[in-house]
């Protein structure tokens, strides 16, 4: 049994700022960060630098030199790292909320993303204080640590015009729901995290799928026509 | 603390005709200018030249040399600028309506776009004389000068087969709703503006999101299951 | 007043087989020709050659050398033109129906396309014998010869397992609805034409928009909340 | 009558691992394999090697050197073939289910794919033990061996947390429904096959279209407004 020679592998490793820009273009296409909203932060592998996109710009057009490199607490630009080349840029308004997830979520996230997708908004209107997934969805397996028999329960916090108030609410929600991979914000969107950017992104895809399924299942009134009570009984068994 | 050398920034500055063509391809993908409808006009930075796309052509296929350079009033081709190379082209039928926004909207727009997106059409059928956004949407922050506690109120004018009549109605609506960033036209679409092409585009993305949310919230009858009356009370507080 | 030098224009003219392949990729993206269905035929400018795609292949993967060049009646390969390089290919099953449109529709089409889009299918189930557009849609202007005050009335013929029967029905429908730009086929799709490929494509985009609007307006029960009875009366007139 | 010289044909033949990667990117765009789920397996032309993608990775980012080459029973890596260059990779969890289709479906599949698309999920909630297509859909012709007068009947098996149990259910369903091209799994997705990757892909596109049509026809309550009882009678016959 052979193994491909490593040099066969054509996957170029790219820098974190490049990765953030590439992901923002993907997220834009998925409807997660339209109108300059949404974004993603990624930690360096030694967790000493938190990279974030700038605030209030079209996320799908951000360039690697626009990315901020912050200290691990996301409090200020990292003293050893260059600032974005454009002095007008400010760091993402989501930064303090990314910091809450880095600090309080478990296992410790390596990446946190913020989505404004319409399917998230819808779920914050279809549920009161907690989002609960429909029973038995296979896609729940897409969430680290979950099986398809688990229910996904996510806190929904009220939105606020003052960002500092949102920070406290998101922190409280993270602490109160230690198994959750996300916090929803009413009429706004959600924060989703994972131990790596790959995990954060696939967790986010799984959750957006579950959110859209919830909206469509309700619209079709298909929520109660679930599994048959018995296993499939084969109508015409085959020799 | 360092700053990236400016020469690091790889963003090429492109001409306004190039930008219009690039944006038209984006808008086509978003469903804003299908079937040769819709479009965008951008003013030169000194506000002396208004660029517009040609009329009745597939907007996603327009080339930079197809773009008209008009005088600031959008009344005639600018005397110092070349005409489109193809003599058959006529300037966009939206041109007089772009001119109304340039003239009467405040703060003075640097770009105006016209969208035929289905979510706009739907909202002109779901509301009578004014579009009103659902309460508390975070996306409202995407509109310059608005907070997420503001309601978005946009005038809806009746469509007309004779374009000149539409000009008067749009002007009246702009003057009557000085805080609006857009005017909707029944069964037709909308005009949206901003001080730059970036602002006009992100404002348009925010509004299209709000329009689609309105349609989906109504379809899911989720309009009245809004925020809980009290703040999130944490069910299982964490030490 | 200057005019761009013609040599500025960067639009390369491409061959009809190349154009068909490019359009098939666009139509695939729009959902018009999924699962190897759908397609387009374009006539040469002298109307002596009708180009069609092969049958039963993935339309978005068709190459220029796969395209058939037929005589003007679409009855057989054109005697002066090469056959597709792959001898296994057969010409599109839609070919006899394209021929009906070329022969009987007025003004004489230069291109005919066939779409299986879901919004077409839906409209063949929402209407009995004729599709009728909702009142006053601006997009109706996208159909050559129509104003936004016109109603779009399109015949719906029943589908048939035997293609030859469909030919007669489509011919009868074209003759019976001389102002229509399209014929719908129940549970199947539609044929749409125009004097050029550009006109056929924009007509098709306008009709697909109108079909989707019809489905969404009905789903939102927004059909009866149409225009206000009076013109917009401005609530707070501006000095 | 001429024939294009074969050397005109520009379609490069690509390897099966390259094809799998290309198809996974297409399937991702179609919503079939979001969040690292879904996938496709292709057999070598001599049916001695089964290629499968790795498990638990973002399918749209898989590289050709990540693909596993297994023995024909999909039980173990093929002894003559290199392993993926990344030793961390494991073969797709769907592999035993692909093997069931290769072994029991008729005619013998050359490719099997697994989709998590939302329209599949919806149909597993709208039906109890069998999916049945709406009457008379032309798209049914997209399934090898079916006419547009045939009804598509597909088994729905219950999902299970333990994969081995799913294997037995899928096998029983394949044997019990020998004419089916797919098996649906409640709350999960479906397995679809074809004699080649092209046939498997177009069959899958046809089925996903039929699934989405089913959801939309139900939402619009258009299921019972089917064909008129009589053929189209032409209202204003044309001389």
mmCIF file of N, CA and C in Angstrom, chain C residues 28 33-36 58 60-61 63-67 77-87 93 116-119 121-122 124-130 155-161 163 165 169 172-173 175-178 186-188 212 215 219 221, chain D residues 1-6 8-11 19 22-23 26 30 134-139 141-142 147-149 197-198 201-203 205-206 208-210 212-213 216-238:
data_model
loop_
_atom_site.group_PDB
_atom_site.id
_atom_site.type_symbol
_atom_site.label_atom_id
_atom_site.label_comp_id
_atom_site.label_asym_id
_atom_site.label_seq_id
_atom_site.Cartn_x
_atom_site.Cartn_y
_atom_site.Cartn_z
ATOM 1 N N UNK C 28 -28.503 27.314 -17.197
ATOM 2 C CA UNK C 28 -28.362 26.314 -16.126
ATOM 3 C C UNK C 28 -28.337 27.007 -14.763
ATOM 4 N N UNK C 33 -32.494 24.866 -17.269
ATOM 5 C CA UNK C 33 -32.171 23.642 -18.023
ATOM 6 C C UNK C 33 -31.395 22.646 -17.170
ATOM 7 N N UNK C 34 -31.966 22.358 -16.019
ATOM 8 C CA UNK C 34 -31.386 21.372 -15.130
ATOM 9 C C UNK C 34 -31.630 19.964 -15.683
ATOM 10 N N UNK C 35 -30.843 19.013 -15.237
ATOM 11 C CA UNK C 35 -31.083 17.594 -15.554
ATOM 12 C C UNK C 35 -31.147 17.321 -17.047
ATOM 13 N N UNK C 36 -30.333 18.008 -17.825
ATOM 14 C CA UNK C 36 -30.178 17.799 -19.265
ATOM 15 C C UNK C 36 -31.372 18.305 -20.067
ATOM 16 N N UNK C 58 -25.873 16.881 -20.479
ATOM 17 C CA UNK C 58 -25.891 17.973 -19.502
ATOM 18 C C UNK C 58 -25.634 19.278 -20.251
ATOM 19 N N UNK C 60 -25.138 22.312 -19.488
ATOM 20 C CA UNK C 60 -24.118 23.251 -19.030
ATOM 21 C C UNK C 60 -22.715 22.775 -19.372
ATOM 22 N N UNK C 61 -22.582 21.572 -19.903
ATOM 23 C CA UNK C 61 -21.268 21.023 -20.249
ATOM 24 C C UNK C 61 -21.076 20.886 -21.761
ATOM 25 N N UNK C 63 -20.117 21.508 -25.520
ATOM 26 C CA UNK C 63 -19.008 22.211 -26.176
ATOM 27 C C UNK C 63 -19.425 22.638 -27.585
ATOM 28 N N UNK C 64 -18.790 23.683 -28.138
ATOM 29 C CA UNK C 64 -19.178 24.159 -29.476
ATOM 30 C C UNK C 64 -19.192 23.062 -30.543
ATOM 31 N N UNK C 65 -18.287 22.122 -30.470
ATOM 32 C CA UNK C 65 -18.269 21.075 -31.505
ATOM 33 C C UNK C 65 -19.379 20.046 -31.309
ATOM 34 N N UNK C 66 -20.149 20.172 -30.215
ATOM 35 C CA UNK C 66 -21.298 19.286 -30.001
ATOM 36 C C UNK C 66 -22.566 19.825 -30.659
ATOM 37 N N UNK C 67 -22.524 21.057 -31.140
ATOM 38 C CA UNK C 67 -23.735 21.724 -31.636
ATOM 39 C C UNK C 67 -24.077 21.247 -33.057
ATOM 40 N N UNK C 77 -29.539 17.594 -40.765
ATOM 41 C CA UNK C 77 -28.284 18.343 -40.728
ATOM 42 C C UNK C 77 -28.080 19.118 -42.032
ATOM 43 N N UNK C 78 -27.560 20.316 -41.907
ATOM 44 C CA UNK C 78 -27.325 21.159 -43.086
ATOM 45 C C UNK C 78 -26.227 20.511 -43.919
ATOM 46 N N UNK C 79 -26.454 20.410 -45.224
ATOM 47 C CA UNK C 79 -25.551 19.639 -46.076
ATOM 48 C C UNK C 79 -24.164 20.270 -46.193
ATOM 49 N N UNK C 80 -24.051 21.566 -45.938
ATOM 50 C CA UNK C 80 -22.739 22.225 -46.084
ATOM 51 C C UNK C 80 -21.972 22.333 -44.764
ATOM 52 N N UNK C 81 -22.526 21.815 -43.702
ATOM 53 C CA UNK C 81 -21.928 22.059 -42.390
ATOM 54 C C UNK C 81 -21.432 20.757 -41.762
ATOM 55 N N UNK C 82 -20.386 20.831 -40.929
ATOM 56 C CA UNK C 82 -19.898 19.614 -40.282
ATOM 57 C C UNK C 82 -20.893 19.106 -39.239
ATOM 58 N N UNK C 83 -20.899 17.809 -39.052
ATOM 59 C CA UNK C 83 -21.677 17.210 -37.962
ATOM 60 C C UNK C 83 -20.898 17.357 -36.654
ATOM 61 N N UNK C 84 -21.568 17.212 -35.527
ATOM 62 C CA UNK C 84 -20.815 17.187 -34.264
ATOM 63 C C UNK C 84 -19.732 16.116 -34.317
ATOM 64 N N UNK C 85 -18.640 16.392 -33.662
ATOM 65 C CA UNK C 85 -17.507 15.469 -33.739
ATOM 66 C C UNK C 85 -17.810 14.136 -33.047
ATOM 67 N N UNK C 86 -18.713 14.166 -32.071
ATOM 68 C CA UNK C 86 -19.052 12.933 -31.366
ATOM 69 C C UNK C 86 -20.238 12.282 -32.077
ATOM 70 N N UNK C 87 -20.036 11.120 -32.737
ATOM 71 C CA UNK C 87 -21.094 10.537 -33.563
ATOM 72 C C UNK C 87 -22.265 9.996 -32.758
ATOM 73 N N UNK C 93 -34.360 16.903 -28.642
ATOM 74 C CA UNK C 93 -35.744 16.471 -28.881
ATOM 75 C C UNK C 93 -36.683 17.655 -29.057
ATOM 76 N N UNK C 116 -37.381 24.588 -18.460
ATOM 77 C CA UNK C 116 -38.058 23.707 -17.507
ATOM 78 C C UNK C 116 -38.133 24.355 -16.120
ATOM 79 N N UNK C 117 -37.919 25.650 -16.022
ATOM 80 C CA UNK C 117 -37.804 26.277 -14.696
ATOM 81 C C UNK C 117 -39.020 25.986 -13.829
ATOM 82 N N UNK C 118 -38.784 25.849 -12.534
ATOM 83 C CA UNK C 118 -39.862 25.520 -11.611
ATOM 84 C C UNK C 118 -40.959 26.583 -11.598
ATOM 85 N N UNK C 119 -40.607 27.859 -11.819
ATOM 86 C CA UNK C 119 -41.651 28.894 -11.810
ATOM 87 C C UNK C 119 -42.599 28.732 -13.001
ATOM 88 N N UNK C 121 -43.301 25.650 -14.375
ATOM 89 C CA UNK C 121 -44.099 24.496 -13.949
ATOM 90 C C UNK C 121 -45.224 24.933 -13.019
ATOM 91 N N UNK C 122 -44.882 25.774 -12.036
ATOM 92 C CA UNK C 122 -45.886 26.237 -11.076
ATOM 93 C C UNK C 122 -47.030 26.937 -11.792
ATOM 94 N N UNK C 124 -48.091 26.542 -14.782
ATOM 95 C CA UNK C 124 -48.953 25.620 -15.536
ATOM 96 C C UNK C 124 -49.896 24.859 -14.601
ATOM 97 N N UNK C 125 -49.639 24.935 -13.285
ATOM 98 C CA UNK C 125 -50.527 24.280 -12.331
ATOM 99 C C UNK C 125 -51.466 25.275 -11.659
ATOM 100 N N UNK C 126 -51.129 26.534 -11.721
ATOM 101 C CA UNK C 126 -51.963 27.560 -11.081
ATOM 102 C C UNK C 126 -53.041 28.076 -12.038
ATOM 103 N N UNK C 127 -52.893 27.813 -13.335
ATOM 104 C CA UNK C 127 -53.852 28.281 -14.341
ATOM 105 C C UNK C 127 -54.352 27.088 -15.154
ATOM 106 N N UNK C 128 -55.560 27.250 -15.716
ATOM 107 C CA UNK C 128 -56.120 26.126 -16.474
ATOM 108 C C UNK C 128 -55.678 26.136 -17.944
ATOM 109 N N UNK C 129 -56.241 27.050 -18.747
ATOM 110 C CA UNK C 129 -55.931 27.011 -20.188
ATOM 111 C C UNK C 129 -55.063 28.160 -20.648
ATOM 112 N N UNK C 130 -55.016 29.197 -19.818
ATOM 113 C CA UNK C 130 -54.231 30.375 -20.195
ATOM 114 C C UNK C 130 -53.557 30.914 -18.951
ATOM 115 N N UNK C 155 -50.941 30.823 -23.903
ATOM 116 C CA UNK C 155 -51.656 29.540 -23.937
ATOM 117 C C UNK C 155 -50.908 28.467 -23.154
ATOM 118 N N UNK C 156 -51.663 27.586 -22.520
ATOM 119 C CA UNK C 156 -51.101 26.403 -21.860
ATOM 120 C C UNK C 156 -51.642 25.179 -22.589
ATOM 121 N N UNK C 157 -50.752 24.396 -23.175
ATOM 122 C CA UNK C 157 -51.203 23.162 -23.825
ATOM 123 C C UNK C 157 -50.879 21.988 -22.915
ATOM 124 N N UNK C 158 -51.669 20.910 -23.104
ATOM 125 C CA UNK C 158 -51.417 19.713 -22.290
ATOM 126 C C UNK C 158 -50.163 19.008 -22.787
ATOM 127 N N UNK C 159 -49.423 18.438 -21.876
ATOM 128 C CA UNK C 159 -48.237 17.660 -22.215
ATOM 129 C C UNK C 159 -48.665 16.321 -22.808
ATOM 130 N N UNK C 160 -47.749 15.679 -23.465
ATOM 131 C CA UNK C 160 -48.055 14.394 -24.078
ATOM 132 C C UNK C 160 -46.818 13.524 -24.038
ATOM 133 N N UNK C 161 -46.995 12.215 -23.900
ATOM 134 C CA UNK C 161 -45.808 11.354 -23.932
ATOM 135 C C UNK C 161 -45.234 11.254 -25.337
ATOM 136 N N UNK C 163 -44.089 12.937 -28.687
ATOM 137 C CA UNK C 163 -43.659 14.276 -29.064
ATOM 138 C C UNK C 163 -44.439 14.840 -30.257
ATOM 139 N N UNK C 165 -47.421 14.641 -31.077
ATOM 140 C CA UNK C 165 -48.683 15.266 -30.672
ATOM 141 C C UNK C 165 -48.440 16.665 -30.103
ATOM 142 N N UNK C 169 -50.051 20.639 -31.064
ATOM 143 C CA UNK C 169 -50.648 21.513 -30.045
ATOM 144 C C UNK C 169 -49.911 22.843 -29.952
ATOM 145 N N UNK C 172 -50.854 24.929 -32.985
ATOM 146 C CA UNK C 172 -52.196 25.493 -32.833
ATOM 147 C C UNK C 172 -52.186 26.655 -31.843
ATOM 148 N N UNK C 173 -51.428 26.516 -30.778
ATOM 149 C CA UNK C 173 -51.384 27.577 -29.765
ATOM 150 C C UNK C 173 -50.693 28.820 -30.319
ATOM 151 N N UNK C 175 -50.619 29.775 -33.403
ATOM 152 C CA UNK C 175 -51.538 30.402 -34.369
ATOM 153 C C UNK C 175 -52.706 31.076 -33.652
ATOM 154 N N UNK C 176 -53.156 30.496 -32.566
ATOM 155 C CA UNK C 176 -54.322 31.019 -31.862
ATOM 156 C C UNK C 176 -53.978 32.247 -31.006
ATOM 157 N N UNK C 177 -52.731 32.382 -30.636
ATOM 158 C CA UNK C 177 -52.305 33.507 -29.780
ATOM 159 C C UNK C 177 -51.193 34.265 -30.505
ATOM 160 N N UNK C 178 -51.527 34.968 -31.579
ATOM 161 C CA UNK C 178 -50.462 35.562 -32.405
ATOM 162 C C UNK C 178 -49.656 36.639 -31.679
ATOM 163 N N UNK C 186 -48.217 22.098 -19.972
ATOM 164 C CA UNK C 186 -48.585 21.683 -18.616
ATOM 165 C C UNK C 186 -47.570 20.700 -18.028
ATOM 166 N N UNK C 187 -47.184 20.963 -16.784
ATOM 167 C CA UNK C 187 -46.301 20.060 -16.022
ATOM 168 C C UNK C 187 -44.918 19.907 -16.640
ATOM 169 N N UNK C 188 -44.580 20.781 -17.543
ATOM 170 C CA UNK C 188 -43.376 20.570 -18.339
ATOM 171 C C UNK C 188 -42.484 21.819 -18.398
ATOM 172 N N UNK C 212 -42.546 33.922 -11.571
ATOM 173 C CA UNK C 212 -42.200 33.825 -10.147
ATOM 174 C C UNK C 212 -43.009 34.825 -9.326
ATOM 175 N N UNK C 215 -46.393 33.344 -8.632
ATOM 176 C CA UNK C 215 -46.378 32.353 -7.557
ATOM 177 C C UNK C 215 -46.248 33.030 -6.192
ATOM 178 N N UNK C 219 -48.861 33.257 -3.023
ATOM 179 C CA UNK C 219 -48.470 32.686 -1.729
ATOM 180 C C UNK C 219 -48.647 33.719 -0.611
ATOM 181 N N UNK C 221 -50.810 36.065 -0.714
ATOM 182 C CA UNK C 221 -52.170 36.618 -0.820
ATOM 183 C C UNK C 221 -52.114 38.124 -1.008
ATOM 184 N N UNK D 1 -21.562 15.707 -46.570
ATOM 185 C CA UNK D 1 -21.687 15.988 -45.136
ATOM 186 C C UNK D 1 -20.351 15.695 -44.425
ATOM 187 N N UNK D 2 -19.856 16.697 -43.749
ATOM 188 C CA UNK D 2 -18.562 16.536 -43.079
ATOM 189 C C UNK D 2 -18.772 16.213 -41.596
ATOM 190 N N UNK D 3 -17.716 15.868 -40.972
ATOM 191 C CA UNK D 3 -17.727 15.654 -39.522
ATOM 192 C C UNK D 3 -16.522 16.425 -38.958
ATOM 193 N N UNK D 4 -16.711 17.121 -37.861
ATOM 194 C CA UNK D 4 -15.563 17.795 -37.237
ATOM 195 C C UNK D 4 -14.455 16.778 -37.018
ATOM 196 N N UNK D 5 -13.270 17.168 -37.276
ATOM 197 C CA UNK D 5 -12.133 16.318 -36.938
ATOM 198 C C UNK D 5 -12.104 16.106 -35.425
ATOM 199 N N UNK D 6 -11.882 14.904 -35.008
ATOM 200 C CA UNK D 6 -11.902 14.598 -33.572
ATOM 201 C C UNK D 6 -10.979 15.522 -32.774
ATOM 202 N N UNK D 8 -10.667 18.443 -32.999
ATOM 203 C CA UNK D 8 -11.333 19.716 -32.656
ATOM 204 C C UNK D 8 -11.882 19.705 -31.227
ATOM 205 N N UNK D 9 -12.192 18.555 -30.746
ATOM 206 C CA UNK D 9 -12.907 18.489 -29.472
ATOM 207 C C UNK D 9 -11.964 18.847 -28.327
ATOM 208 N N UNK D 10 -12.328 19.879 -27.632
ATOM 209 C CA UNK D 10 -11.429 20.432 -26.623
ATOM 210 C C UNK D 10 -11.678 19.870 -25.228
ATOM 211 N N UNK D 11 -12.574 18.892 -25.099
ATOM 212 C CA UNK D 11 -12.907 18.401 -23.764
ATOM 213 C C UNK D 11 -11.792 17.501 -23.234
ATOM 214 N N UNK D 19 -12.563 14.442 -11.165
ATOM 215 C CA UNK D 19 -13.999 14.570 -11.439
ATOM 216 C C UNK D 19 -14.773 14.656 -10.128
ATOM 217 N N UNK D 22 -14.463 18.131 -8.745
ATOM 218 C CA UNK D 22 -15.238 19.081 -9.544
ATOM 219 C C UNK D 22 -16.725 18.935 -9.222
ATOM 220 N N UNK D 23 -17.203 17.688 -9.148
ATOM 221 C CA UNK D 23 -18.622 17.479 -8.862
ATOM 222 C C UNK D 23 -18.982 17.934 -7.456
ATOM 223 N N UNK D 26 -19.705 21.502 -7.551
ATOM 224 C CA UNK D 26 -21.037 21.731 -8.135
ATOM 225 C C UNK D 26 -22.134 21.412 -7.124
ATOM 226 N N UNK D 30 -25.213 23.634 -5.389
ATOM 227 C CA UNK D 30 -26.625 23.254 -5.480
ATOM 228 C C UNK D 30 -27.259 23.017 -4.111
ATOM 229 N N UNK D 134 -45.979 14.098 -7.901
ATOM 230 C CA UNK D 134 -47.208 14.660 -8.448
ATOM 231 C C UNK D 134 -47.400 14.099 -9.857
ATOM 232 N N UNK D 135 -48.680 13.999 -10.254
ATOM 233 C CA UNK D 135 -49.010 13.346 -11.525
ATOM 234 C C UNK D 135 -48.470 14.087 -12.760
ATOM 235 N N UNK D 136 -47.854 13.356 -13.642
ATOM 236 C CA UNK D 136 -47.618 13.863 -15.004
ATOM 237 C C UNK D 136 -46.428 14.775 -15.192
ATOM 238 N N UNK D 137 -45.502 14.810 -14.270
ATOM 239 C CA UNK D 137 -44.377 15.753 -14.419
ATOM 240 C C UNK D 137 -43.432 15.307 -15.550
ATOM 241 N N UNK D 138 -43.163 16.220 -16.465
ATOM 242 C CA UNK D 138 -42.240 15.929 -17.565
ATOM 243 C C UNK D 138 -40.866 15.532 -17.032
ATOM 244 N N UNK D 139 -40.457 16.132 -15.919
ATOM 245 C CA UNK D 139 -39.105 15.889 -15.404
ATOM 246 C C UNK D 139 -38.873 14.420 -15.045
ATOM 247 N N UNK D 141 -39.155 12.077 -16.951
ATOM 248 C CA UNK D 141 -38.361 11.552 -18.080
ATOM 249 C C UNK D 141 -36.858 11.619 -17.821
ATOM 250 N N UNK D 142 -36.452 12.464 -16.888
ATOM 251 C CA UNK D 142 -35.026 12.566 -16.555
ATOM 252 C C UNK D 142 -34.499 11.335 -15.835
ATOM 253 N N UNK D 147 -41.167 7.257 -18.235
ATOM 254 C CA UNK D 147 -41.845 8.204 -19.115
ATOM 255 C C UNK D 147 -42.553 9.232 -18.249
ATOM 256 N N UNK D 148 -43.042 10.293 -18.871
ATOM 257 C CA UNK D 148 -43.714 11.327 -18.084
ATOM 258 C C UNK D 148 -45.113 10.907 -17.622
ATOM 259 N N UNK D 149 -45.510 9.695 -17.946
ATOM 260 C CA UNK D 149 -46.779 9.175 -17.422
ATOM 261 C C UNK D 149 -46.550 8.306 -16.188
ATOM 262 N N UNK D 197 -21.286 8.548 -13.862
ATOM 263 C CA UNK D 197 -21.427 9.753 -13.051
ATOM 264 C C UNK D 197 -22.371 10.743 -13.720
ATOM 265 N N UNK D 198 -22.388 10.754 -15.063
ATOM 266 C CA UNK D 198 -23.298 11.681 -15.749
ATOM 267 C C UNK D 198 -24.749 11.290 -15.466
ATOM 268 N N UNK D 201 -25.704 12.029 -11.864
ATOM 269 C CA UNK D 201 -25.869 13.465 -11.635
ATOM 270 C C UNK D 201 -27.162 13.988 -12.242
ATOM 271 N N UNK D 202 -27.474 13.590 -13.485
ATOM 272 C CA UNK D 202 -28.717 14.094 -14.075
ATOM 273 C C UNK D 202 -29.927 13.472 -13.379
ATOM 274 N N UNK D 203 -29.829 12.217 -12.982
ATOM 275 C CA UNK D 203 -30.919 11.615 -12.204
ATOM 276 C C UNK D 203 -31.120 12.397 -10.904
ATOM 277 N N UNK D 205 -30.333 15.551 -10.354
ATOM 278 C CA UNK D 205 -30.925 16.866 -10.645
ATOM 279 C C UNK D 205 -32.424 16.734 -10.891
ATOM 280 N N UNK D 206 -32.805 15.695 -11.646
ATOM 281 C CA UNK D 206 -34.232 15.494 -11.911
ATOM 282 C C UNK D 206 -34.992 15.257 -10.605
ATOM 283 N N UNK D 208 -34.119 16.130 -7.465
ATOM 284 C CA UNK D 208 -34.164 17.333 -6.626
ATOM 285 C C UNK D 208 -35.196 18.338 -7.163
ATOM 286 N N UNK D 209 -35.311 18.435 -8.473
ATOM 287 C CA UNK D 209 -36.337 19.280 -9.096
ATOM 288 C C UNK D 209 -37.729 18.784 -8.690
ATOM 289 N N UNK D 210 -37.934 17.480 -8.762
ATOM 290 C CA UNK D 210 -39.242 16.898 -8.421
ATOM 291 C C UNK D 210 -39.534 17.109 -6.933
ATOM 292 N N UNK D 212 -38.388 19.614 -5.030
ATOM 293 C CA UNK D 212 -38.711 21.025 -4.797
ATOM 294 C C UNK D 212 -40.090 21.358 -5.360
ATOM 295 N N UNK D 213 -40.410 20.795 -6.534
ATOM 296 C CA UNK D 213 -41.748 21.018 -7.103
ATOM 297 C C UNK D 213 -42.816 20.542 -6.129
ATOM 298 N N UNK D 216 -43.208 23.084 -3.351
ATOM 299 C CA UNK D 216 -43.825 24.340 -3.805
ATOM 300 C C UNK D 216 -45.268 24.144 -4.251
ATOM 301 N N UNK D 217 -45.562 23.027 -4.893
ATOM 302 C CA UNK D 217 -46.951 22.769 -5.300
ATOM 303 C C UNK D 217 -47.839 22.666 -4.065
ATOM 304 N N UNK D 218 -47.348 22.023 -3.018
ATOM 305 C CA UNK D 218 -48.134 21.928 -1.779
ATOM 306 C C UNK D 218 -48.297 23.301 -1.132
ATOM 307 N N UNK D 219 -47.213 24.082 -1.115
ATOM 308 C CA UNK D 219 -47.289 25.399 -0.480
ATOM 309 C C UNK D 219 -48.292 26.292 -1.211
ATOM 310 N N UNK D 220 -48.348 26.164 -2.524
ATOM 311 C CA UNK D 220 -49.281 26.978 -3.316
ATOM 312 C C UNK D 220 -50.648 26.342 -3.424
ATOM 313 N N UNK D 221 -50.829 25.188 -2.784
ATOM 314 C CA UNK D 221 -52.084 24.442 -2.922
ATOM 315 C C UNK D 221 -52.470 24.297 -4.389
ATOM 316 N N UNK D 222 -51.471 24.039 -5.215
ATOM 317 C CA UNK D 222 -51.708 23.934 -6.655
ATOM 318 C C UNK D 222 -51.834 22.484 -7.084
ATOM 319 N N UNK D 223 -51.852 21.563 -6.116
ATOM 320 C CA UNK D 223 -51.833 20.149 -6.472
ATOM 321 C C UNK D 223 -53.093 19.711 -7.197
ATOM 322 N N UNK D 224 -54.215 20.376 -6.917
ATOM 323 C CA UNK D 224 -55.467 19.866 -7.462
ATOM 324 C C UNK D 224 -55.976 20.699 -8.625
ATOM 325 N N UNK D 225 -55.228 21.698 -9.034
ATOM 326 C CA UNK D 225 -55.664 22.501 -10.171
ATOM 327 C C UNK D 225 -54.940 22.032 -11.429
ATOM 328 N N UNK D 226 -54.751 20.740 -11.518
ATOM 329 C CA UNK D 226 -53.981 20.105 -12.599
ATOM 330 C C UNK D 226 -54.557 20.342 -13.979
ATOM 331 N N UNK D 227 -54.251 19.436 -14.910
ATOM 332 C CA UNK D 227 -54.645 19.618 -16.293
ATOM 333 C C UNK D 227 -56.147 19.835 -16.448
ATOM 334 N N UNK D 228 -56.501 20.638 -17.426
ATOM 335 C CA UNK D 228 -57.906 20.776 -17.789
ATOM 336 C C UNK D 228 -58.401 19.405 -18.246
ATOM 337 N N UNK D 229 -59.686 19.197 -18.134
ATOM 338 C CA UNK D 229 -60.219 17.869 -18.461
ATOM 339 C C UNK D 229 -60.147 17.576 -19.958
ATOM 340 N N UNK D 230 -60.221 18.616 -20.768
ATOM 341 C CA UNK D 230 -60.190 18.412 -22.221
ATOM 342 C C UNK D 230 -58.905 19.006 -22.762
ATOM 343 N N UNK D 231 -58.590 18.645 -23.969
ATOM 344 C CA UNK D 231 -57.428 19.252 -24.621
ATOM 345 C C UNK D 231 -57.687 20.734 -24.793
ATOM 346 N N UNK D 232 -56.636 21.457 -25.021
ATOM 347 C CA UNK D 232 -56.767 22.882 -25.307
ATOM 348 C C UNK D 232 -57.725 23.084 -26.466
ATOM 349 N N UNK D 233 -58.782 23.827 -26.214
ATOM 350 C CA UNK D 233 -59.620 24.201 -27.361
ATOM 351 C C UNK D 233 -59.231 25.627 -27.697
ATOM 352 N N UNK D 234 -58.940 25.852 -28.915
ATOM 353 C CA UNK D 234 -58.369 27.134 -29.334
ATOM 354 C C UNK D 234 -59.462 28.200 -29.377
ATOM 355 N N UNK D 235 -59.314 29.258 -28.580
ATOM 356 C CA UNK D 235 -60.390 30.238 -28.510
ATOM 357 C C UNK D 235 -60.625 31.011 -29.816
ATOM 358 N N UNK D 236 -59.582 31.441 -30.467
ATOM 359 C CA UNK D 236 -59.773 32.253 -31.679
ATOM 360 C C UNK D 236 -58.919 31.651 -32.770
ATOM 361 N N UNK D 237 -59.452 30.674 -33.446
ATOM 362 C CA UNK D 237 -58.629 29.965 -34.443
ATOM 363 C C UNK D 237 -58.152 30.946 -35.496
ATOM 364 N N UNK D 238 -56.975 30.696 -35.948
ATOM 365 C CA UNK D 238 -56.235 31.585 -36.843
ATOM 366 C C UNK D 238 -56.329 30.985 -38.232
#
